[in-house]
Coordinates of C-alpha atoms in Angstrom, one line a residue:
Chain E
M1 CA 129.9 -1.6 3.7
D2 CA 132.4 0.2 1.5
M3 CA 134.0 3.5 2.3
N4 CA 131.8 5.3 -0.2
T5 CA 128.5 4.2 1.3
D6 CA 129.9 5.1 4.7
L7 CA 130.7 8.6 3.5
N8 CA 127.3 9.0 1.8
Q9 CA 125.6 7.9 5.0
H10 CA 127.7 10.3 6.9
I11 CA 126.8 13.2 4.7
S12 CA 123.1 12.2 4.7
Q13 CA 123.2 12.0 8.5
Q14 CA 124.7 15.5 8.6
F15 CA 122.1 16.8 6.3
N16 CA 119.3 15.3 8.4
N17 CA 120.9 17.0 11.5
E18 CA 120.9 20.3 9.7
L19 CA 117.2 20.0 8.8
E20 CA 116.4 19.0 12.3
E21 CA 118.3 21.9 13.7
L22 CA 116.6 24.4 11.4
R23 CA 113.2 23.0 12.5
N24 CA 114.3 23.2 16.1
H25 CA 115.4 26.8 15.7
L26 CA 112.0 27.7 14.1
L27 CA 110.2 26.0 17.0
A28 CA 112.4 27.9 19.5
M29 CA 111.5 31.1 17.8
G30 CA 107.9 30.1 18.0
G31 CA 108.2 29.5 21.7
A32 CA 109.7 32.9 22.2
V33 CA 107.0 34.6 20.2
E34 CA 104.2 32.6 22.0
K35 CA 105.6 33.9 25.3
Q36 CA 105.6 37.5 23.8
V37 CA 101.9 37.1 23.0
S38 CA 100.9 35.8 26.4
D39 CA 103.0 38.4 28.2
A40 CA 101.5 41.2 26.1
I41 CA 98.0 40.0 27.0
E42 CA 99.0 39.7 30.6
S43 CA 100.5 43.2 30.6
L44 CA 97.2 44.6 29.3
I45 CA 94.9 42.7 31.7
Q46 CA 97.1 43.4 34.8
A47 CA 98.0 47.0 33.6
D48 CA 101.6 45.9 34.2
S49 CA 103.9 48.4 32.5
D50 CA 107.1 46.6 33.5
L51 CA 105.9 43.4 31.8
A52 CA 104.9 45.4 28.7
L53 CA 108.3 47.0 28.6
S54 CA 110.0 43.6 28.7
V55 CA 107.8 42.4 25.8
R56 CA 109.0 45.4 23.7
A57 CA 112.6 44.9 24.7
K58 CA 112.5 41.2 23.6
D59 CA 111.3 42.1 20.1
D60 CA 115.0 42.5 19.0
D61 CA 115.7 38.9 20.0
V62 CA 112.8 37.7 17.9
N63 CA 114.0 39.8 14.9
F64 CA 117.5 38.3 15.3
M65 CA 116.0 34.8 15.3
E66 CA 114.2 35.5 12.0
V67 CA 117.4 36.7 10.3
S68 CA 119.4 33.7 11.5
I69 CA 116.8 31.2 10.5
D70 CA 116.7 32.6 7.0
E71 CA 120.5 32.5 6.8
E72 CA 120.5 28.9 7.9
A73 CA 117.8 28.1 5.3
A74 CA 119.7 29.8 2.5
R75 CA 122.9 27.9 3.6
I76 CA 121.1 24.6 3.4
L77 CA 119.6 25.5 0.0
A78 CA 123.0 26.4 -1.3
R79 CA 125.0 23.5 0.1
R80 CA 122.6 20.6 0.3
Q81 CA 120.3 21.2 -2.6
P82 CA 117.3 19.6 -0.9
A83 CA 114.5 18.1 -2.9
A84 CA 110.8 17.1 -2.3
S85 CA 109.8 17.1 1.3
D86 CA 113.2 18.3 2.5
L87 CA 112.9 21.3 0.2
R88 CA 109.3 22.0 1.4
L89 CA 110.6 21.9 5.0
V90 CA 113.2 24.6 4.3
I91 CA 110.7 26.7 2.4
A92 CA 108.1 26.3 5.1
C93 CA 110.6 27.3 7.8
T94 CA 111.7 30.5 6.0
K95 CA 108.0 31.5 5.3
A96 CA 107.0 30.7 8.9
S97 CA 109.8 32.7 10.4
T98 CA 108.4 35.8 8.7
D99 CA 105.0 35.3 10.1
L100 CA 106.4 34.6 13.6
E101 CA 108.4 37.8 13.4
R102 CA 105.2 39.7 12.5
I103 CA 103.4 38.1 15.4
G104 CA 106.2 39.4 17.6
D105 CA 105.7 42.9 16.1
E106 CA 102.0 42.7 16.9
A107 CA 102.8 41.6 20.5
A108 CA 105.1 44.6 20.8
K109 CA 102.3 46.9 19.6
I110 CA 99.9 45.4 22.1
A111 CA 102.5 46.0 24.8
R112 CA 102.8 49.6 23.7
F113 CA 99.1 50.2 24.1
S114 CA 99.1 48.4 27.4
M115 CA 101.6 50.9 28.7
E116 CA 99.6 53.7 27.3
L117 CA 96.5 52.4 29.0
A118 CA 98.3 51.6 32.3
E119 CA 99.8 55.1 32.4
H120 CA 97.2 57.4 31.0
G121 CA 94.0 55.8 32.2
E122 CA 92.2 52.5 31.5
A123 CA 89.6 52.0 28.9
P124 CA 86.1 51.8 30.3
R125 CA 85.4 48.7 28.1
G126 CA 86.9 46.1 26.0
Y127 CA 89.1 44.2 28.4
I128 CA 86.9 41.1 28.6
E129 CA 86.9 40.9 24.8
A130 CA 90.6 41.5 24.6
R131 CA 91.3 38.7 27.1
H132 CA 89.0 36.4 25.3
I133 CA 90.3 37.1 21.7
G134 CA 93.9 37.3 23.0
N135 CA 93.7 33.8 24.5
H136 CA 92.0 32.6 21.4
V137 CA 94.8 33.7 19.1
R138 CA 97.5 32.7 21.6
R139 CA 96.1 29.2 21.4
M140 CA 96.1 29.3 17.6
V141 CA 99.8 30.3 17.6
Q142 CA 100.5 27.4 20.0
D143 CA 98.5 24.9 18.0
A144 CA 100.1 26.0 14.7
L145 CA 103.5 25.4 16.3
N146 CA 102.5 22.1 17.6
A147 CA 101.2 21.1 14.2
F148 CA 104.6 22.2 12.8
A149 CA 106.5 20.1 15.4
R150 CA 104.4 17.0 14.7
F151 CA 103.8 17.4 11.0
D152 CA 100.1 17.3 11.8
A153 CA 98.0 18.5 8.9
D154 CA 94.7 17.9 10.7
M155 CA 95.7 20.1 13.6
A156 CA 96.9 22.7 11.1
L157 CA 93.5 22.6 9.4
A158 CA 91.8 23.2 12.8
V159 CA 93.9 26.3 13.3
A160 CA 92.9 27.7 9.9
Q161 CA 89.2 27.1 10.8
E162 CA 89.6 28.9 14.1
D163 CA 90.6 32.0 12.3
K164 CA 87.0 32.5 11.1
A165 CA 85.8 32.4 14.7
V166 CA 88.4 35.0 15.7
D167 CA 87.3 37.3 12.9
R168 CA 83.7 37.1 14.0
E169 CA 84.6 37.8 17.7
Y170 CA 86.7 40.7 16.5
R171 CA 84.0 42.3 14.4
S172 CA 81.4 42.0 17.2
A173 CA 83.8 43.5 19.8
M174 CA 84.6 46.4 17.5
R175 CA 80.9 47.1 16.9
E176 CA 80.3 47.3 20.6
L177 CA 83.2 49.6 21.2
V178 CA 82.1 52.0 18.4
T179 CA 78.7 52.1 20.1
Y180 CA 80.2 52.8 23.4
M181 CA 82.4 55.6 22.0
M182 CA 79.4 57.4 20.7
E183 CA 77.7 57.2 24.1
D184 CA 80.8 58.5 26.0
P185 CA 83.0 60.6 23.7
R186 CA 85.3 61.5 26.6
A187 CA 86.6 57.9 26.5
I188 CA 87.4 58.0 22.7
S189 CA 91.1 57.9 22.9
R190 CA 91.2 55.2 25.6
V191 CA 88.7 53.1 23.7
L192 CA 90.8 53.6 20.5
N193 CA 93.8 52.1 22.3
I194 CA 91.8 49.0 23.1
M195 CA 90.6 48.9 19.5
W196 CA 94.2 48.9 18.2
V197 CA 95.0 46.1 20.7
L198 CA 92.1 44.0 19.3
R199 CA 93.2 44.8 15.8
S200 CA 96.7 43.4 16.6
M201 CA 95.2 40.3 18.0
E202 CA 93.2 39.7 14.9
R203 CA 96.4 40.1 12.9
I204 CA 98.1 37.5 15.1
G205 CA 95.2 35.1 14.2
D206 CA 95.9 35.7 10.5
H207 CA 99.6 34.9 10.9
A208 CA 98.8 31.7 12.9
R209 CA 96.6 30.7 10.0
N210 CA 99.4 31.4 7.6
I211 CA 101.8 29.2 9.6
A212 CA 99.1 26.4 9.6
E213 CA 98.9 26.7 5.8
Y214 CA 102.6 26.2 5.5
V215 CA 102.3 23.0 7.7
I216 CA 99.7 21.6 5.3
Y217 CA 102.0 22.5 2.3
L218 CA 104.9 20.8 4.1
V219 CA 102.9 17.6 5.0
K220 CA 100.6 17.3 2.0
G221 CA 102.7 19.0 -0.7
T222 CA 99.8 21.3 -1.7
D223 CA 99.8 25.1 -1.4
V224 CA 96.4 25.7 0.3
R225 CA 96.7 29.5 0.6
H226 CA 93.7 31.4 -0.8
I227 CA 91.7 28.3 -1.7
G228 CA 89.0 28.5 1.0
L229 CA 88.4 26.2 4.0
K230 CA 86.3 23.7 2.1
R231 CA 88.9 22.9 -0.5
M232 CA 91.6 23.1 2.2
K233 CA 89.7 20.4 4.1
K234 CA 89.6 18.2 1.0
E235 CA 93.4 18.5 0.5
V236 CA 94.0 17.5 4.1
F237 CA 91.7 14.5 4.1
D238 CA 92.6 13.4 0.6
T239 CA 94.2 9.9 1.0
G240 CA 96.8 10.6 -1.7
F241 CA 100.4 11.1 -0.6
P242 CA 102.6 13.8 -2.0
E243 CA 106.0 12.9 -3.5
S244 CA 108.0 12.2 -0.3
Chain K
M1 CA 133.3 23.6 -29.3
D2 CA 132.5 20.0 -28.3
M3 CA 129.0 18.7 -27.7
N4 CA 129.4 18.7 -24.0
T5 CA 130.2 22.4 -23.8
D6 CA 127.3 23.0 -26.2
L7 CA 124.9 21.1 -23.9
N8 CA 126.2 22.9 -20.8
Q9 CA 125.7 26.3 -22.5
H10 CA 122.3 25.2 -23.5
I11 CA 121.3 24.2 -19.9
S12 CA 122.8 27.4 -18.5
Q13 CA 120.9 29.5 -21.0
Q14 CA 117.7 27.7 -20.1
F15 CA 118.4 28.3 -16.4
N16 CA 119.0 32.0 -17.0
N17 CA 115.7 32.2 -18.9
E18 CA 113.9 30.6 -16.0
L19 CA 115.4 33.1 -13.5
E20 CA 114.5 36.0 -15.9
E21 CA 111.0 34.7 -16.2
L22 CA 110.6 34.4 -12.4
R23 CA 111.7 38.0 -12.0
N24 CA 109.4 39.1 -14.8
H25 CA 106.5 37.3 -13.1
L26 CA 107.3 39.0 -9.8
L27 CA 107.4 42.4 -11.6
A28 CA 104.1 41.7 -13.4
M29 CA 102.6 40.9 -10.0
G30 CA 104.0 44.1 -8.7
G31 CA 102.5 46.0 -11.5
A32 CA 99.1 44.5 -10.8
V33 CA 99.4 45.3 -7.1
E34 CA 100.5 48.9 -7.8
K35 CA 97.4 49.3 -9.9
Q36 CA 95.3 47.9 -7.0
V37 CA 96.8 50.5 -4.7
S38 CA 96.2 53.5 -7.0
D39 CA 92.7 52.3 -7.9
A40 CA 91.9 51.9 -4.2
I41 CA 93.0 55.5 -3.4
E42 CA 91.1 56.7 -6.4
S43 CA 87.9 54.9 -5.3
L44 CA 88.2 56.6 -1.9
I45 CA 88.8 60.1 -3.2
Q46 CA 86.2 59.9 -6.0
A47 CA 83.7 57.9 -3.8
D48 CA 83.6 55.5 -6.7
S49 CA 82.0 52.2 -5.5
D50 CA 82.3 50.5 -8.8
L51 CA 86.0 51.0 -8.9
A52 CA 86.3 49.9 -5.3
L53 CA 84.4 46.7 -6.2
S54 CA 86.8 46.0 -9.1
V55 CA 89.7 46.4 -6.7
R56 CA 88.2 43.8 -4.4
A57 CA 87.4 41.5 -7.3
K58 CA 91.0 41.5 -8.6
D59 CA 92.4 40.4 -5.2
D60 CA 91.9 36.8 -6.3
D61 CA 94.2 37.3 -9.3
V62 CA 96.9 38.7 -7.1
N63 CA 96.6 35.8 -4.7
F64 CA 96.9 33.4 -7.6
M65 CA 100.1 35.2 -8.8
E66 CA 101.6 34.7 -5.3
V67 CA 101.0 31.0 -5.3
S68 CA 102.3 30.5 -8.9
I69 CA 105.5 32.6 -8.2
D70 CA 106.2 30.5 -5.1
E71 CA 105.6 27.3 -7.2
E72 CA 108.0 28.5 -9.8
A73 CA 110.6 29.4 -7.2
A74 CA 110.3 26.0 -5.6
R75 CA 110.7 24.3 -9.0
I76 CA 113.8 26.3 -9.7
L77 CA 115.3 25.4 -6.3
A78 CA 114.6 21.7 -6.8
R79 CA 115.8 21.4 -10.4
R80 CA 118.5 24.0 -10.8
Q81 CA 120.1 24.1 -7.4
P82 CA 121.0 27.8 -7.7
A83 CA 123.9 29.3 -5.7
A84 CA 125.1 32.7 -4.7
S85 CA 123.3 35.6 -6.4
D86 CA 121.0 33.2 -8.3
L87 CA 119.9 31.7 -5.1
R88 CA 119.4 35.2 -3.6
L89 CA 117.2 36.2 -6.5
V90 CA 115.0 33.1 -6.0
I91 CA 114.7 33.8 -2.3
A92 CA 114.0 37.5 -2.8
C93 CA 111.3 36.7 -5.3
T94 CA 109.4 34.4 -3.0
K95 CA 109.8 36.8 0.0
A96 CA 108.7 39.7 -2.1
S97 CA 105.7 37.9 -3.5
T98 CA 104.3 37.5 0.1
D99 CA 104.7 41.3 0.7
L100 CA 103.0 42.1 -2.6
E101 CA 100.1 39.8 -1.8
R102 CA 99.7 41.6 1.6
I103 CA 99.8 45.0 -0.2
G104 CA 97.0 43.6 -2.4
D105 CA 95.1 42.7 0.8
E106 CA 95.5 46.2 2.2
A107 CA 94.3 47.7 -1.1
A108 CA 91.2 45.5 -0.9
K109 CA 90.6 46.7 2.6
I110 CA 90.9 50.3 1.6
A111 CA 88.4 49.6 -1.2
R112 CA 86.0 48.0 1.3
F113 CA 86.1 51.2 3.4
S114 CA 85.8 53.4 0.3
M115 CA 82.5 51.6 -0.5
E116 CA 81.4 51.9 3.1
L117 CA 82.1 55.7 3.0
A118 CA 80.6 56.2 -0.5
E119 CA 77.4 54.4 0.5
H120 CA 76.8 55.3 4.1
G121 CA 78.1 58.8 4.2
E122 CA 81.5 60.5 3.8
A123 CA 83.9 61.2 6.6
P124 CA 84.0 65.0 7.4
R125 CA 87.8 64.9 7.6
G126 CA 90.8 62.9 6.6
Y127 CA 90.6 62.8 2.8
I128 CA 93.4 65.2 2.2
E129 CA 95.7 63.1 4.5
A130 CA 94.5 59.9 2.9
R131 CA 95.3 61.2 -0.6
H132 CA 98.7 62.4 0.5
I133 CA 99.7 59.3 2.4
G134 CA 98.2 57.1 -0.2
N135 CA 100.2 58.7 -3.0
H136 CA 103.3 58.5 -0.8
V137 CA 103.0 54.8 -0.3
R138 CA 102.0 54.1 -3.9
R139 CA 105.3 55.8 -5.0
M140 CA 107.2 53.7 -2.4
V141 CA 105.7 50.5 -3.9
Q142 CA 106.6 51.7 -7.4
D143 CA 110.1 52.6 -6.4
A144 CA 110.7 49.3 -4.6
L145 CA 109.6 47.5 -7.8
N146 CA 111.8 49.7 -10.0
A147 CA 114.7 49.0 -7.6
F148 CA 114.0 45.3 -8.0
A149 CA 113.9 45.6 -11.8
R150 CA 117.2 47.4 -12.0
F151 CA 119.0 45.7 -9.1
D152 CA 119.4 49.2 -7.7
A153 CA 120.4 49.1 -4.0
D154 CA 120.6 53.0 -3.7
M155 CA 117.0 53.3 -4.8
A156 CA 115.9 50.6 -2.4
L157 CA 117.6 52.4 0.4
A158 CA 115.7 55.6 -0.4
V159 CA 112.4 53.6 -0.2
A160 CA 113.4 52.3 3.3
Q161 CA 114.1 55.9 4.3
E162 CA 110.7 57.1 3.0
D163 CA 109.0 54.7 5.4
K164 CA 110.0 56.9 8.4
A165 CA 108.3 59.9 6.8
V166 CA 105.1 57.9 6.1
D167 CA 105.0 56.8 9.8
R168 CA 105.3 60.5 10.9
E169 CA 102.5 61.6 8.5
Y170 CA 100.4 58.7 9.6
R171 CA 100.8 59.5 13.3
S172 CA 100.0 63.2 12.8
A173 CA 96.9 62.5 10.7
M174 CA 95.7 60.0 13.4
R175 CA 96.1 62.6 16.2
E176 CA 94.1 65.1 14.2
L177 CA 91.3 62.6 13.5
V178 CA 91.1 61.7 17.2
T179 CA 90.7 65.3 18.1
Y180 CA 88.1 65.8 15.5
M181 CA 86.2 62.7 16.8
M182 CA 86.0 64.2 20.2
E183 CA 84.6 67.4 18.9
D184 CA 82.0 65.7 16.8
P185 CA 81.0 62.3 18.2
R186 CA 78.2 61.9 15.6
A187 CA 81.0 61.4 13.0
I188 CA 82.8 58.7 15.0
S189 CA 82.0 55.7 12.8
R190 CA 82.7 57.6 9.6
V191 CA 86.0 58.9 10.9
L192 CA 86.9 55.4 12.1
N193 CA 86.5 54.2 8.5
I194 CA 89.1 56.8 7.3
M195 CA 91.4 55.8 10.2
W196 CA 91.3 52.2 9.0
V197 CA 92.1 53.4 5.5
L198 CA 95.1 55.3 6.8
R199 CA 96.2 52.3 8.8
S200 CA 96.2 50.1 5.7
M201 CA 98.2 52.7 3.9
E202 CA 100.8 52.8 6.6
R203 CA 101.0 49.0 6.3
I204 CA 101.5 49.3 2.6
G205 CA 104.5 51.5 3.3
D206 CA 105.9 48.8 5.7
H207 CA 105.6 46.1 3.0
A208 CA 107.2 48.4 0.4
R209 CA 110.1 48.8 2.8
N210 CA 110.3 45.0 3.2
I211 CA 110.6 44.6 -0.6
A212 CA 113.3 47.3 -0.7
E213 CA 115.2 45.3 2.0
Y214 CA 115.1 42.2 -0.2
V215 CA 116.5 44.2 -3.1
I216 CA 119.5 45.2 -0.9
Y217 CA 119.9 41.6 0.2
L218 CA 119.8 40.5 -3.5
V219 CA 122.3 43.1 -4.7
K220 CA 124.6 43.4 -1.7
G221 CA 124.3 39.9 -0.2
T222 CA 123.5 41.3 3.3
D223 CA 120.3 40.9 5.2
V224 CA 119.5 44.4 6.3
R225 CA 116.2 43.7 8.1
H226 CA 116.0 45.1 11.6
I227 CA 119.4 46.8 11.5
G228 CA 118.3 50.4 11.4
L229 CA 118.7 52.9 8.6
K230 CA 122.2 54.1 9.6
R231 CA 123.7 50.6 9.3
M232 CA 121.6 49.9 6.3
K233 CA 123.1 52.9 4.6
K234 CA 126.6 51.7 5.4
E235 CA 125.9 48.3 3.8
V236 CA 124.6 49.9 0.6
F237 CA 127.5 52.3 0.3
D238 CA 130.1 49.8 1.3
T239 CA 132.5 49.4 -1.6
G240 CA 132.9 45.6 -1.1
F241 CA 131.1 43.3 -3.4
P242 CA 129.2 40.2 -2.3
E243 CA 130.1 36.8 -3.7
S244 CA 128.6 37.0 -7.2

């Protein structure tokens, strides 16, 4: 092995390490955000203001992670000029970091309404639905991140499909709450607080779906945003391979 | 001038054209989205279901623009390996395309509630606020795009500052509507429709602010997300220049 090959191998090893690190940082951010989501749900169900406060306090950490992942990605783009699947990984990381940050924002909003409800009176309805939908979207975030970690397009497709179910659950819960509001107008502002919580949960589901779509882009090389589940499924199960 | 220099100049001219085209496509997408926002507001104020329907129909075009801008950006990254301010331009375009697409989504949601209100009964309150906040965020989107077109960090900073004012207007309008709901529970579902409209408008303001932050990143080379307006102002007025 001549010195040149040695040097090239060294550089390529370093490059691989950098990509691996970027991905690890994204997954670490994902872990932090997932914790924010489950703590936010917990703070609502347990009427735990302290926990809610800690969710809001940690939002800064998540914001910082987003900025540093994007910095890292820009540095790799500038220095390493990645191509094909390496390039897709860098792009997917920087897109996913934005969605993770927004999930963190929604968790912080949920925590804010938890505090409101814990301190100024519980809502008479909506907690069962919030727990149910909350756990549903928390699992979607978790699965989207697992799909990212394992480059698993099938699992990513399953996450995208779950989003439809969440939307249905959300709409049905909202209808019920509107009906309840009309029956008991004194509860309006407390029920509204639960409605905003459900709204944030539904948004978290959307962001988990976005992340799942980046995983499919990463693994399959196809941008599956906005194409509908049926065509998305076709892209995932298509036996063709993207340019590696 | 030898052939080599000639060739290099030719390649670099082509590269510049590609960057220019990418930016033009982003601005064209921006124009389409801005029109979606103003049509959505108009459909609400005029109770014009046909206009609302056309806003929803055009959402697909905007989605398609997002995907093709991201494709174009990935192609430039892979083939041209841009550095410094060129790289920042490519990154800013792909980040901004996502926010523009989300603004389009919010405009489509506003249009959906406009139809609901036009067909199943107007809300008794909230139109003045919706028109006011709607125009405010429409101007923010417009200014963010102008700042992008002119590489104008000062204008971008002004957009970011406006977002605070929109948040205040939004909160005060929501408080009023909650009060009104309690006074007249029969109007609850109609007032809720206007609340969702206001909510979407507030989100449009957030996205315009995001785009403004990418402009500052592009021009100044600093990521100003999450740092607060005071430090953002410092970055913009700092006399230092980023690596070109």
